[in-house]
Coordinates of C-alpha atoms in Angstrom, one line a residue:
Chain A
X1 CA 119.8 -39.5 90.0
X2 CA 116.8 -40.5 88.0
X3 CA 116.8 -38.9 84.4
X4 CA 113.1 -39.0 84.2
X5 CA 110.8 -39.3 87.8
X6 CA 107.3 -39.5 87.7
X7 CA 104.6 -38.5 91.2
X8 CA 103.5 -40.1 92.1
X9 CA 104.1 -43.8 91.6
X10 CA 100.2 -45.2 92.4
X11 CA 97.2 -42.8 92.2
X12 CA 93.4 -44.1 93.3
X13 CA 91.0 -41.6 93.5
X14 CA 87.1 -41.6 93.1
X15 CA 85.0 -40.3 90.1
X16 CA 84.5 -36.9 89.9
X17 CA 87.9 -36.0 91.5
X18 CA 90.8 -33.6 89.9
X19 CA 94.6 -35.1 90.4
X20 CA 97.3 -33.9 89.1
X21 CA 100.7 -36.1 88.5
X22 CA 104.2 -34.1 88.3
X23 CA 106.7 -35.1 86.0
X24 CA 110.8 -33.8 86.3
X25 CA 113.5 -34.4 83.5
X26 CA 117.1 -33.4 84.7
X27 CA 118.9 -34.3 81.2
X28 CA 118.2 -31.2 79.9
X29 CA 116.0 -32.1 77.3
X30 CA 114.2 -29.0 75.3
X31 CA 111.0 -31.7 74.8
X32 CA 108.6 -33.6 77.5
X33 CA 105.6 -35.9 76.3
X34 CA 102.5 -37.2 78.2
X35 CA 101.8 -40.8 77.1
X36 CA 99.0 -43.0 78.4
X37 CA 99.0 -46.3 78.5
X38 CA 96.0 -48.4 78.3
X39 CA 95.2 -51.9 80.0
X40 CA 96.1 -53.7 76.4
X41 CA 99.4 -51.9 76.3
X42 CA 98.7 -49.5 73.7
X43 CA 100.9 -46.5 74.4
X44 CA 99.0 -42.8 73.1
X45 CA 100.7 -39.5 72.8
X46 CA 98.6 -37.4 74.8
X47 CA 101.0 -34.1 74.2
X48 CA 104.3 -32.9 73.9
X49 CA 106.1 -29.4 74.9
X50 CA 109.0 -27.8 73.1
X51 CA 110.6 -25.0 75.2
X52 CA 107.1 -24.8 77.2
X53 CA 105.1 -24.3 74.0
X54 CA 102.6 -26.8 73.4
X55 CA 103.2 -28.4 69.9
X56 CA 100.8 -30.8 69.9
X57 CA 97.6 -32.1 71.1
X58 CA 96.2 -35.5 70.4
X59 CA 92.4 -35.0 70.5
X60 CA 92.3 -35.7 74.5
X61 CA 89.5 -34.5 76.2
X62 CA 90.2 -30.9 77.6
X63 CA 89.7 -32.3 80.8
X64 CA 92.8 -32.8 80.7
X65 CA 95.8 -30.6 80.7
X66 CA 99.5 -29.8 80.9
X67 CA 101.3 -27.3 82.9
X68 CA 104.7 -26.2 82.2
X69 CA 106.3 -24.2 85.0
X70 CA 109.8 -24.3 83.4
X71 CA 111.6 -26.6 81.0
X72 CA 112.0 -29.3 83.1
X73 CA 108.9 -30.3 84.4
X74 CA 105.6 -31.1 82.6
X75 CA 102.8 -31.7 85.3
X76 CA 99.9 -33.5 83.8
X77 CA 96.4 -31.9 85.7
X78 CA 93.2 -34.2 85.2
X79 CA 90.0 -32.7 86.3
X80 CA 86.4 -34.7 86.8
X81 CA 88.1 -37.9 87.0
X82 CA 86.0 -40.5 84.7
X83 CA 86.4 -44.0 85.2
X84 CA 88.1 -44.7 81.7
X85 CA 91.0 -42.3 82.5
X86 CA 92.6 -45.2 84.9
X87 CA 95.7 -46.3 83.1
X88 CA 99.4 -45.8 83.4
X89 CA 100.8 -42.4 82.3
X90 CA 104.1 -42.3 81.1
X91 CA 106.2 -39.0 81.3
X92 CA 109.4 -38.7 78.8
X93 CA 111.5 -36.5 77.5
X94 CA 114.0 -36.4 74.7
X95 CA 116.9 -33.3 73.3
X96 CA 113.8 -33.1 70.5
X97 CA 116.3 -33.7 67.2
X98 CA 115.1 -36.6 65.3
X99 CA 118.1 -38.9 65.5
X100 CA 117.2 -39.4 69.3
X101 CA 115.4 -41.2 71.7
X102 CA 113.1 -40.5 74.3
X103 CA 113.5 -41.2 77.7
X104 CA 111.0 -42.5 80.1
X105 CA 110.1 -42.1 83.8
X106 CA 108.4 -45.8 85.6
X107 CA 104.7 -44.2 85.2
X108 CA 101.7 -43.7 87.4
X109 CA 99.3 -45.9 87.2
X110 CA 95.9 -44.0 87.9
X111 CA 93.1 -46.2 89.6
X112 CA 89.9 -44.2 89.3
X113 CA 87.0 -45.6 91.6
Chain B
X1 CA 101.2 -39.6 59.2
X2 CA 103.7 -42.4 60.0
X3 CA 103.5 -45.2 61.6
X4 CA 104.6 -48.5 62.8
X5 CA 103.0 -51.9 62.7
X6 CA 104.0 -55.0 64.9
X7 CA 102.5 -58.3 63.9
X8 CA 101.9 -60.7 66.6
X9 CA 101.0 -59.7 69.9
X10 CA 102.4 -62.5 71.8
X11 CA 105.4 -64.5 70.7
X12 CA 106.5 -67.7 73.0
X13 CA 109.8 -68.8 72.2
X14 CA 112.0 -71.4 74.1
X15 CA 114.7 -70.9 76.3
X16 CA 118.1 -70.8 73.5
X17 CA 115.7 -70.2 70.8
X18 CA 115.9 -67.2 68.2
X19 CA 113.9 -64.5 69.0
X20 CA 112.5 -62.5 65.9
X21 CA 109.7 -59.9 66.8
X22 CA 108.1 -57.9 63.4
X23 CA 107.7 -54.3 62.8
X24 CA 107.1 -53.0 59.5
X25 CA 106.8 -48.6 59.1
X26 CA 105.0 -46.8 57.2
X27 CA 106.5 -43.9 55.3
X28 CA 107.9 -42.6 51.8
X29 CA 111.1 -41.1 53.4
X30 CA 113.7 -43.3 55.8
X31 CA 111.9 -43.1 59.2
X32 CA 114.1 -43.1 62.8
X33 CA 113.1 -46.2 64.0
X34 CA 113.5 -47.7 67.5
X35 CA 112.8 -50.9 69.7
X36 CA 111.8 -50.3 73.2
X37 CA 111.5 -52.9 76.0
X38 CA 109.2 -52.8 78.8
X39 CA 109.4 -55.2 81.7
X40 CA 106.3 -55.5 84.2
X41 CA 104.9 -52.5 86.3
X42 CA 108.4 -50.2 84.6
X43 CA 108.6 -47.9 82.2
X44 CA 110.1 -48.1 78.9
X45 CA 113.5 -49.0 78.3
X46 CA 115.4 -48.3 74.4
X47 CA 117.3 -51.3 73.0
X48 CA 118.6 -49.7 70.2
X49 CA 117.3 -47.2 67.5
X50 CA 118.3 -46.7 63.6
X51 CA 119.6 -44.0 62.5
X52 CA 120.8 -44.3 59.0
X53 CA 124.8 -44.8 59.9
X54 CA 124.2 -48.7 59.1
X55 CA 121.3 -50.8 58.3
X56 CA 122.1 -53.4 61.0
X57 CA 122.1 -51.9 64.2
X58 CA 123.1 -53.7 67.4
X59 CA 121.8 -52.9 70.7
X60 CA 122.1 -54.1 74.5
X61 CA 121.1 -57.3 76.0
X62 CA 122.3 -59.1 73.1
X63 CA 119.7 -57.9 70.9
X64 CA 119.8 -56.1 67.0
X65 CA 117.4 -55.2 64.3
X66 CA 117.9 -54.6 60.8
X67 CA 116.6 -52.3 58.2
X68 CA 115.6 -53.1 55.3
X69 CA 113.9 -50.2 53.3
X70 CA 112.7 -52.8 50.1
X71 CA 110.8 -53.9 53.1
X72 CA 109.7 -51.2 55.4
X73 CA 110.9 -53.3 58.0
X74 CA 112.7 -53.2 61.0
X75 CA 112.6 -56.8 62.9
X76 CA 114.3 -57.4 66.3
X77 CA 115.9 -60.3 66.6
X78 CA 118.1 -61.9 69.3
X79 CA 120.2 -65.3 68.8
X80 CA 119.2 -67.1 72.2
X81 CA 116.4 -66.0 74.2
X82 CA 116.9 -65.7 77.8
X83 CA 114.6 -65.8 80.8
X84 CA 114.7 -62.2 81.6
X85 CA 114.2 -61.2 78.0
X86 CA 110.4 -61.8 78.8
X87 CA 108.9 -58.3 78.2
X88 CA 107.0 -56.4 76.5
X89 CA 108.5 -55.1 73.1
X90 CA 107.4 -52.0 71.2
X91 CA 108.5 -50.6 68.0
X92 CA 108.3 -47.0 67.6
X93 CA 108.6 -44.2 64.7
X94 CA 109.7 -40.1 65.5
X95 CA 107.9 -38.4 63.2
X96 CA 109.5 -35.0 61.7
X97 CA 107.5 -32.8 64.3
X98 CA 109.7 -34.8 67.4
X99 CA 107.0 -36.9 67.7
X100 CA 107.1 -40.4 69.2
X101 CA 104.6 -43.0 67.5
X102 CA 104.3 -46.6 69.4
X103 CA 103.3 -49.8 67.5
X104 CA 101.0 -51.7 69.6
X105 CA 103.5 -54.0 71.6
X106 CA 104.3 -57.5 71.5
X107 CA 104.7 -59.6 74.5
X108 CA 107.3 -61.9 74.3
X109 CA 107.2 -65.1 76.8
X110 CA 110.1 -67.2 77.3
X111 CA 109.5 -70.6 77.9
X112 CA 112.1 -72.6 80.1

């Protein structure tokens, strides 16, 4: 089973659009980030939930936003697609105590058009 | 806030060679530090992380890192670089609110 899956895998979509990408963690993890990764590599925290609270929120645009329906998923919802949100979007989670890591899904890699 | 510097964004080493890839942190209190490996179109991958038991930590593929807090640093270094070791590399700081923060990546190319 894969600790950390990530849908889906490839996204293109046209300007204007709203998409959503669903994240799933079954390690049992009490915390879930959103990274993005941008086409020089950089990886950005976009958010992170603890227990389905939002604890915090790294000046993204409030176009986009994070749904929580339990603690084991964190689905990432993008409305008005621009064309500088394409980049890959990392999902992770980690137990949330500071002596350990996070894990990662394999991304989706958003294509806007 | 903390964070984590990587100098050198690209590092070409030969085939056998020592690998040593930088990353120096930022902070006033003993961070937990990690190396994370990427390889193309994945996600990230940890090769080992630091978490005060020892200063020299050892983690899979061959590779370890060593911290040295006189230095706020926290290199990775493998003995003989492999092939499939070409990747990209990031460093990366949790910060006391669970937070995960990334250097910028180095890309490591191993030349046969």
């Amino acid at each position: 089973d894969t600790a950390v899956s990530q849908t889906p895998k490839y996204l293109v979509t046209q300007m204007g659009n709203d998409k959503s990408i669903k994240c799933e963690q079954n390690l049992g993890h009490d915390t879930m980030y959103w990274y993005k990764q941008d086409s020089k590599k950089f990886l950005k925290i976009m958010f992170s939930y603890n227990n389905k609270e939002l604890i915090i929120n790294e000046t993204v645009p409030n176009r986009f936003s994070p749904k929580s329906p339990d603690k084991a998923h964190l689905n990432l919802h993008i409305n008005s697609l621009e064309l500088g949100d394409s980049a890959v979007y990392f999902c992770a989670s980690s137990p949330g105590q500071l002596n350990t890591e996070a894990f990662f899904g394999q991304g989706t890699r958003l294509t806007v058009v | 806030a903390q964070s984590v510097t990587q100098l050198g964004s690209h590092v070409s080493v030969s085939e056998g060679a020592l690998v040593l890839l930088r990353c120096n942190y930022s902070s006033s209190v003993p961070p937990y530090l990690f190396w994370y490996v990427q390889y193309p179109n994945q996600g990230l991958q940890l090769l080992l992380k630091y978490t005060s038991a020892a200063t020299l930590v050892k983690g899979i593929n061959g590779f370890e890192a060593e911290f040295k807090k006189s230095e706020t640093s926290f290199h990775l270094t493998k003995p003989s670089a492999h092939m499939s070791d070409a990747a990209e590399y990031f460093c990366a700081v949790m910060s006391t609110g669970n937070q995960f923060y990334f250097g910028t990546g180095t890309s490591l190319t191993v030349i046969p």
